[in-house]
mmCIF file of C-alpha atoms and ligand atoms in Angstrom:
data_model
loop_
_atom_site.group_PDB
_atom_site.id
_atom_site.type_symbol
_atom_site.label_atom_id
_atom_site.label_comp_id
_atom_site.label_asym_id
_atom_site.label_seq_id
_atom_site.Cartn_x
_atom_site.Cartn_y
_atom_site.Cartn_z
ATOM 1 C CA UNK A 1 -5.563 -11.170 20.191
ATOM 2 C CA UNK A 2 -7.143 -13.906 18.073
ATOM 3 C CA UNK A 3 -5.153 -13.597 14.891
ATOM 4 C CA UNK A 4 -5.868 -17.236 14.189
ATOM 5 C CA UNK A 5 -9.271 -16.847 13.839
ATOM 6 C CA UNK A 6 -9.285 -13.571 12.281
ATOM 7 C CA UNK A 7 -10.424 -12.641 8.134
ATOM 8 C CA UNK A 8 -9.618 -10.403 5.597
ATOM 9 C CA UNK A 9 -12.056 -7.996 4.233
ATOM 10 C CA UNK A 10 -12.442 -4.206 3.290
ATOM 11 C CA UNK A 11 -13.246 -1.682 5.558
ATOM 12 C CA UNK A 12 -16.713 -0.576 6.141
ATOM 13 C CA UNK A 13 -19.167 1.279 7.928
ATOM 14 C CA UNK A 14 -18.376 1.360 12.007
ATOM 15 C CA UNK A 15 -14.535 0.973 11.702
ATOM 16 C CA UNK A 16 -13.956 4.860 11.235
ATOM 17 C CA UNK A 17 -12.927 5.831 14.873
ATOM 18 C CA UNK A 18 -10.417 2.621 14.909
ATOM 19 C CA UNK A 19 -9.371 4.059 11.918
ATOM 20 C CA UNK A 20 -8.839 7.585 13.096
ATOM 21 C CA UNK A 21 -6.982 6.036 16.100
ATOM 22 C CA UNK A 22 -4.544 3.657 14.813
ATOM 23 C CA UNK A 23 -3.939 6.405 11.947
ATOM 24 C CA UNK A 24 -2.650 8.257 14.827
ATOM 25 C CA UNK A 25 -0.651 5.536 16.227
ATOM 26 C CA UNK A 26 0.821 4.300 13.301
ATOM 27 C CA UNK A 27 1.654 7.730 10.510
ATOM 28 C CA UNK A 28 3.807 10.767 11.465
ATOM 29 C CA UNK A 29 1.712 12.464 8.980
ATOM 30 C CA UNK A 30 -1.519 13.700 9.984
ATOM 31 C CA UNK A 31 -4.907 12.442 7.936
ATOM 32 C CA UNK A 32 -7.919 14.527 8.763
ATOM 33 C CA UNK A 33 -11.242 12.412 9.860
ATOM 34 C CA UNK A 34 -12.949 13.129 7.220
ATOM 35 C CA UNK A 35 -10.204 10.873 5.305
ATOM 36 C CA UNK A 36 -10.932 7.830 7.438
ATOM 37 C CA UNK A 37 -14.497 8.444 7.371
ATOM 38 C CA UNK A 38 -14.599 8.069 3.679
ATOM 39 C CA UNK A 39 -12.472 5.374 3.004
ATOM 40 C CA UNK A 40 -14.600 3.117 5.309
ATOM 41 C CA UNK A 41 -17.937 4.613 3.616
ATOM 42 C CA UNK A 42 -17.670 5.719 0.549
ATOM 43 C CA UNK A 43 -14.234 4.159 -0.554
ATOM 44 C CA UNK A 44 -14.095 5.155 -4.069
ATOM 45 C CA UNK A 45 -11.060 4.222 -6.214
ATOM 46 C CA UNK A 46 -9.777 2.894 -2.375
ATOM 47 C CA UNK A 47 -9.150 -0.638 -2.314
ATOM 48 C CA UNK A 48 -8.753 -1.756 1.364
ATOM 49 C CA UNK A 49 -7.763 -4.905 3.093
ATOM 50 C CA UNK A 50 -7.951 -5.000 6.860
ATOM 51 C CA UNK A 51 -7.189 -8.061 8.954
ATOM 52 C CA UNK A 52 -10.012 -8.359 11.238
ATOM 53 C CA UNK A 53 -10.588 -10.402 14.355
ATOM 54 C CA UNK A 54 -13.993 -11.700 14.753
ATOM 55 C CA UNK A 55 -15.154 -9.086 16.883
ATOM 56 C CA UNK A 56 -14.245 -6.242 14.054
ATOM 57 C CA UNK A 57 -11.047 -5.387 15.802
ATOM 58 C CA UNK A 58 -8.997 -4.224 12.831
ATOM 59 C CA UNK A 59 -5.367 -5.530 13.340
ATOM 60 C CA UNK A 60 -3.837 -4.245 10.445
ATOM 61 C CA UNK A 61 -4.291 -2.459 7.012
ATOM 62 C CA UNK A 62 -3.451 -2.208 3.714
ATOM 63 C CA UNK A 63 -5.249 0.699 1.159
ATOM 64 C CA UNK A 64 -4.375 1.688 -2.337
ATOM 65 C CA UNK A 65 -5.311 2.116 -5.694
ATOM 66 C CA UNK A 66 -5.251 0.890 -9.306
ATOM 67 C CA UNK A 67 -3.718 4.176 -11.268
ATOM 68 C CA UNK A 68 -3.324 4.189 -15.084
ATOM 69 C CA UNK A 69 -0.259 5.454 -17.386
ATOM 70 C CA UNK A 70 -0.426 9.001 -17.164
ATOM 71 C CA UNK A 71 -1.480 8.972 -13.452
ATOM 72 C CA UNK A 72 1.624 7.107 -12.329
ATOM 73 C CA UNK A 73 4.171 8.832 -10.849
ATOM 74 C CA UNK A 74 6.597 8.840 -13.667
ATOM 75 C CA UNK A 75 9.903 8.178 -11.566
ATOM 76 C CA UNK A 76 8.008 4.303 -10.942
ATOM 77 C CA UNK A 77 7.972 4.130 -14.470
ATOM 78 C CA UNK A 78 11.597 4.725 -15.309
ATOM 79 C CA UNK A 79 12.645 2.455 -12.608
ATOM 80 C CA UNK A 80 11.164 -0.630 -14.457
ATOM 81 C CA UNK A 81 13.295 -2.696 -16.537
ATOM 82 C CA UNK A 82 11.622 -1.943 -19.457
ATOM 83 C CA UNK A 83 11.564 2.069 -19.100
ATOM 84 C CA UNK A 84 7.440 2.646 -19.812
ATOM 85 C CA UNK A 85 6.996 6.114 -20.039
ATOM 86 C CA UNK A 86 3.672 8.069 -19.798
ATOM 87 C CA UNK A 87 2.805 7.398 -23.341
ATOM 88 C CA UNK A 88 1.633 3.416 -22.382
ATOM 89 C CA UNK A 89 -1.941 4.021 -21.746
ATOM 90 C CA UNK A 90 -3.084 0.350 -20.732
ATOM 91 C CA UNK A 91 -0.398 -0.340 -18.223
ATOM 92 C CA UNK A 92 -1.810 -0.091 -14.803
ATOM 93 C CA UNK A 93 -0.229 0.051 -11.764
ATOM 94 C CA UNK A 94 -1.141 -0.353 -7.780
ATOM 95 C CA UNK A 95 -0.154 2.337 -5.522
ATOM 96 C CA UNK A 96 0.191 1.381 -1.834
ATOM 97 C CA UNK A 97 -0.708 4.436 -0.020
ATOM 98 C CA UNK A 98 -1.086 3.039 3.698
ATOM 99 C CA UNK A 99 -0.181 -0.074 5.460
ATOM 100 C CA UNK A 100 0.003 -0.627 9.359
ATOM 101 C CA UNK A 101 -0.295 -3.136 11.820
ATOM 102 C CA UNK A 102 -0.916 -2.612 15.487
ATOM 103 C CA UNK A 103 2.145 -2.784 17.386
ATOM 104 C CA UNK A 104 1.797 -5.230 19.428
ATOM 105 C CA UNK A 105 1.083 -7.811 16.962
ATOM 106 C CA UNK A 106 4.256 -6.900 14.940
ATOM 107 C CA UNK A 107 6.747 -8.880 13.046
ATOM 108 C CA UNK A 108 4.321 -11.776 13.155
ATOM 109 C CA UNK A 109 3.874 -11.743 9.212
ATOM 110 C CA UNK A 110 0.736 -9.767 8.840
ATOM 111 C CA UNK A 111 2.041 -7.027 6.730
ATOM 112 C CA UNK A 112 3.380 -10.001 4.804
ATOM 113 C CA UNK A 113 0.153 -11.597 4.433
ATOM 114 C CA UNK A 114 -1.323 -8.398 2.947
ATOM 115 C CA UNK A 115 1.439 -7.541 0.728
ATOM 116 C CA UNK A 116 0.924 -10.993 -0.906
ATOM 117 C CA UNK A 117 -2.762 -10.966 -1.434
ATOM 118 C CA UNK A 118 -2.230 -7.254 -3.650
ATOM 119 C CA UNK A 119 0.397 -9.585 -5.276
ATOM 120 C CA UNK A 120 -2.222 -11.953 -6.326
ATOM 121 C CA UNK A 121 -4.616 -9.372 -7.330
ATOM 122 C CA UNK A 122 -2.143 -7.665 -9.233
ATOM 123 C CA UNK A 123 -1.123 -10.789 -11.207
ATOM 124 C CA UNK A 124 -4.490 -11.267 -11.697
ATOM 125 C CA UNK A 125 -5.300 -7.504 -13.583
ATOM 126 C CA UNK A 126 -4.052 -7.912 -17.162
ATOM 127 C CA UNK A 127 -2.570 -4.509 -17.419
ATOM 128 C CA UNK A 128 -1.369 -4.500 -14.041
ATOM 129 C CA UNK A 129 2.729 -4.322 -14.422
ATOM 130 C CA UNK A 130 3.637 -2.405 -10.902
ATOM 131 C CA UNK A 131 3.298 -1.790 -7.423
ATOM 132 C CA UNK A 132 4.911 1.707 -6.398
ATOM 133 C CA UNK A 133 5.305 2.814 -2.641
ATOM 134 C CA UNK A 134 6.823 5.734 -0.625
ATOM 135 C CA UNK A 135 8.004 5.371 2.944
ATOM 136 C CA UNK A 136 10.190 7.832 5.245
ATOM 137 C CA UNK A 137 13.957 7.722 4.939
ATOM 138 C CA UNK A 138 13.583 7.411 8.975
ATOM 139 C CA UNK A 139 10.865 4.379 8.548
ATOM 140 C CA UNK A 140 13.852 1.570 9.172
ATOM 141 C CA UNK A 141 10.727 -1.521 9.909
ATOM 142 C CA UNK A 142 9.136 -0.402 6.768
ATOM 143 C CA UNK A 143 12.390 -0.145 4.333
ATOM 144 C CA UNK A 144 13.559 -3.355 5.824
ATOM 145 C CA UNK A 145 9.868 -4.783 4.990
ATOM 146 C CA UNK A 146 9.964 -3.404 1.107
ATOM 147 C CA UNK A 147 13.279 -4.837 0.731
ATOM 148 C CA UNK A 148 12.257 -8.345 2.141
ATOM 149 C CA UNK A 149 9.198 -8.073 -0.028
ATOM 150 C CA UNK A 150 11.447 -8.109 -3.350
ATOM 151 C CA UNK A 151 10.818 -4.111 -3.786
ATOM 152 C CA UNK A 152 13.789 -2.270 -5.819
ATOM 153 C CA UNK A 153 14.220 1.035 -3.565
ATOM 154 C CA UNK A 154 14.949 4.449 -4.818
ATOM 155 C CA UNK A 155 17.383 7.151 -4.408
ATOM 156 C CA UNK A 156 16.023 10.084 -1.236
ATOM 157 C CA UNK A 157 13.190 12.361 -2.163
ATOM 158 C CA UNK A 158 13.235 15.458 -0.856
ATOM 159 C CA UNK A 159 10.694 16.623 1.117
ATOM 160 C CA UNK A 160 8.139 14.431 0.455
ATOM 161 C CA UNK A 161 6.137 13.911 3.312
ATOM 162 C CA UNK A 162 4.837 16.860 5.832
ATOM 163 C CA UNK A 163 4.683 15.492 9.142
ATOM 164 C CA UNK A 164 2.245 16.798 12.254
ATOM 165 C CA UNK A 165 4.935 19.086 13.052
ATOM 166 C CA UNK A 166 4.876 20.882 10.084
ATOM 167 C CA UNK A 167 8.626 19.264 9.232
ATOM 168 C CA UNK A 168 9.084 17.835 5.939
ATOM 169 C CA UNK A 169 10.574 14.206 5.245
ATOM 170 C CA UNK A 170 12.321 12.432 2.556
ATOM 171 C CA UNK A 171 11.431 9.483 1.486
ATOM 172 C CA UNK A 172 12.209 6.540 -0.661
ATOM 173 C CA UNK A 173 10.160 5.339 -3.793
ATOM 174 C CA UNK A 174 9.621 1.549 -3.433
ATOM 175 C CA UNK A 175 8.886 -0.344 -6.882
ATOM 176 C CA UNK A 176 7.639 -4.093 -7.457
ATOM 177 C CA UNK A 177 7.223 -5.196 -11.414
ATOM 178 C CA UNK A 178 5.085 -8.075 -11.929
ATOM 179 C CA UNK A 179 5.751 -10.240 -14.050
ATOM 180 C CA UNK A 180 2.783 -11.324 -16.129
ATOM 181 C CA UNK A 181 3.017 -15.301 -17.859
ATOM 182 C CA UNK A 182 3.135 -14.926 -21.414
ATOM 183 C CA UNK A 183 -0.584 -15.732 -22.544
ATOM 184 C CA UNK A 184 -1.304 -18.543 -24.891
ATOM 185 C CA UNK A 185 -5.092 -18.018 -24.752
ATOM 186 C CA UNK A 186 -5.384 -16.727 -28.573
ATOM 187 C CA UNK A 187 -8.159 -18.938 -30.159
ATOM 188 C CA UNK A 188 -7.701 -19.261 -33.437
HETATM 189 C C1 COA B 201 6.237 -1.755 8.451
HETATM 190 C C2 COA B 201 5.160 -2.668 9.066
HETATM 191 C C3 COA B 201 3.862 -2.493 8.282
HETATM 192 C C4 COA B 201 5.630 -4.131 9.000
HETATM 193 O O1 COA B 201 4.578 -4.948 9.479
HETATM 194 P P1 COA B 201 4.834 -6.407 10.122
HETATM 195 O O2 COA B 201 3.527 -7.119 10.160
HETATM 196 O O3 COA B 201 5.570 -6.262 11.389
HETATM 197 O O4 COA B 201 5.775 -7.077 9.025
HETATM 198 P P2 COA B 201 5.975 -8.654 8.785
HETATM 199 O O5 COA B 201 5.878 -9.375 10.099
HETATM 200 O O6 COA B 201 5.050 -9.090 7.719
HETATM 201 O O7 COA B 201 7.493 -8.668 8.303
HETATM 202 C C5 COA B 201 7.954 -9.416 7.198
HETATM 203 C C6 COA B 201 9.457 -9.245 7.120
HETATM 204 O O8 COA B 201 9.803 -7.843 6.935
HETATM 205 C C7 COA B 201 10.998 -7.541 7.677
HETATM 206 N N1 COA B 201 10.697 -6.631 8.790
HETATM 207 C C8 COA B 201 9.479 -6.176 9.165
HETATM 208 N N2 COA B 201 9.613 -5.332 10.225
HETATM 209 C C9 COA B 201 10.923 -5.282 10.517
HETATM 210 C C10 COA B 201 11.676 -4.597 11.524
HETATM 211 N N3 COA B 201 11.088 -3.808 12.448
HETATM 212 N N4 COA B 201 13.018 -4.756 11.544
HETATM 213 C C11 COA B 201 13.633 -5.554 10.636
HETATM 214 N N5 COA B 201 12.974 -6.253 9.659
HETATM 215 C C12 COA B 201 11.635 -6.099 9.615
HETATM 216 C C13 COA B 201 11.498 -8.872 8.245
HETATM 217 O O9 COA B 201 12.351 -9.450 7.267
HETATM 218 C C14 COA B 201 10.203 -9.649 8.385
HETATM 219 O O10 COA B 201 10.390 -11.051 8.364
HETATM 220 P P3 COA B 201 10.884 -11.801 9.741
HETATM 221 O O11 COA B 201 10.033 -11.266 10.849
HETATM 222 O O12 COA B 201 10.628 -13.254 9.409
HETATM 223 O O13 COA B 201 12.332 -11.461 9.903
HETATM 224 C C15 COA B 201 4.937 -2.300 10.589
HETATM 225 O O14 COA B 201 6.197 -2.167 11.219
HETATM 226 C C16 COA B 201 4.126 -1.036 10.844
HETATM 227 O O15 COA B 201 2.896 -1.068 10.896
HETATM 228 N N6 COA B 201 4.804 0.125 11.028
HETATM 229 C C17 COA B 201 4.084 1.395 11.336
HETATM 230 C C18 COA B 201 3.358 1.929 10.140
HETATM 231 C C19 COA B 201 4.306 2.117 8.974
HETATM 232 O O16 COA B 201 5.413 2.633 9.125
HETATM 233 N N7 COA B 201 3.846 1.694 7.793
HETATM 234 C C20 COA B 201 4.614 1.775 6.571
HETATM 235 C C21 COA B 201 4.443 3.110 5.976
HETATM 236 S S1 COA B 201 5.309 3.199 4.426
#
């Protein structure tokens, strides 16, 4: 598969049934259609990045979404050095909801590549002083990914996730702070 000459952009109209398939590939937990069908039409507060080859073959995905103070989870908050709590308003943080690649194209540093472009955009936000994440205790490729990634990992969850066979899962929260260069650009 031409990863070479593939690009990164969000996902749009026509990628839904990819979607709904390599949802089913990729998640124990079960996302209805509908789900896929929106986030490639009407995508909201979604942000999505999907690595695309040339012939709109998605190889792999990232979506989340920009969430503000009070709509953090709190336990993200108190695992930052500086203990915000759900009083600080203006700090904004990106929540990682989904990320996949197709199998076969694995450990090749795509997941890596998307990681580091919500990185960048993340600098880039003023306010924007976290990523937060969940994944399975059982995920072992994704908690080895976090951890690579610089994410500080959580104690178990209980129960978080319920899975397509109606079993529930802990999980671990996974929490990135950015650190934002102290800004000089006061004119005075
Ligand atoms: C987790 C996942 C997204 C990683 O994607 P990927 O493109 O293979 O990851 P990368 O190639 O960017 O890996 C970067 C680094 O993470 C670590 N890593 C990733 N997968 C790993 C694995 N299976 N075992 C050990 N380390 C792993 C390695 O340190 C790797 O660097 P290296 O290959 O140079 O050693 C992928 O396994 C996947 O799609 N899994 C199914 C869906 C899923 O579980 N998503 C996460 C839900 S929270």
């Amino acid at each position: 598969m031409d990863v070479e000459e593939s690009i990164i952009r969000p996902l749009q109209r026509g990628d839904e049934e990819q979607i709904i398939k390599l949802f089913d590939e990729w998640f124990p937990v079960k996302y209805p259609p509908e789900f896929s069908y929106q986030i490639c039409r009407y995508p909201g507060k979604y942000q999505t990045k999907a690595i695309v080859t040339k012939g709109n073959k998605i190889l792999a995905l990232m979506l989340g979404q920009f969430e503000y103070g009070v709509q953090v989870e709190q336990p993200a908050w108190s695992m930052t050095k500086r203990k915000r709590g759900w009083g600080d308003h203006y700090d904004t943080a990106f929540h990682i909801l989904l990320l996949g690649v197709r199998k076969e194209l694995r450990r090749q540093g795509l997941a890596k590549k998307l990681m580091d472009l919500v990185i960048v955009d993340c600098i880039q936000q003023k306010n924007t002083v976290l990523i937060y994440l969940h994944a399975s205790v059982a995920n072992d490729a994704a908690i080895k990914f976090y951890k690579k990634c610089g994410f500080i990992q959580s104690h178990p969850i209980r129960a978080l996730y319920k899975f397509g066979n109606g079993r529930y899962g802990d999980a671990f929260m996974f929490v990135m702070e950015i650190d934002k260069p102290y800004s000089f650009c006061t004119v005075l």
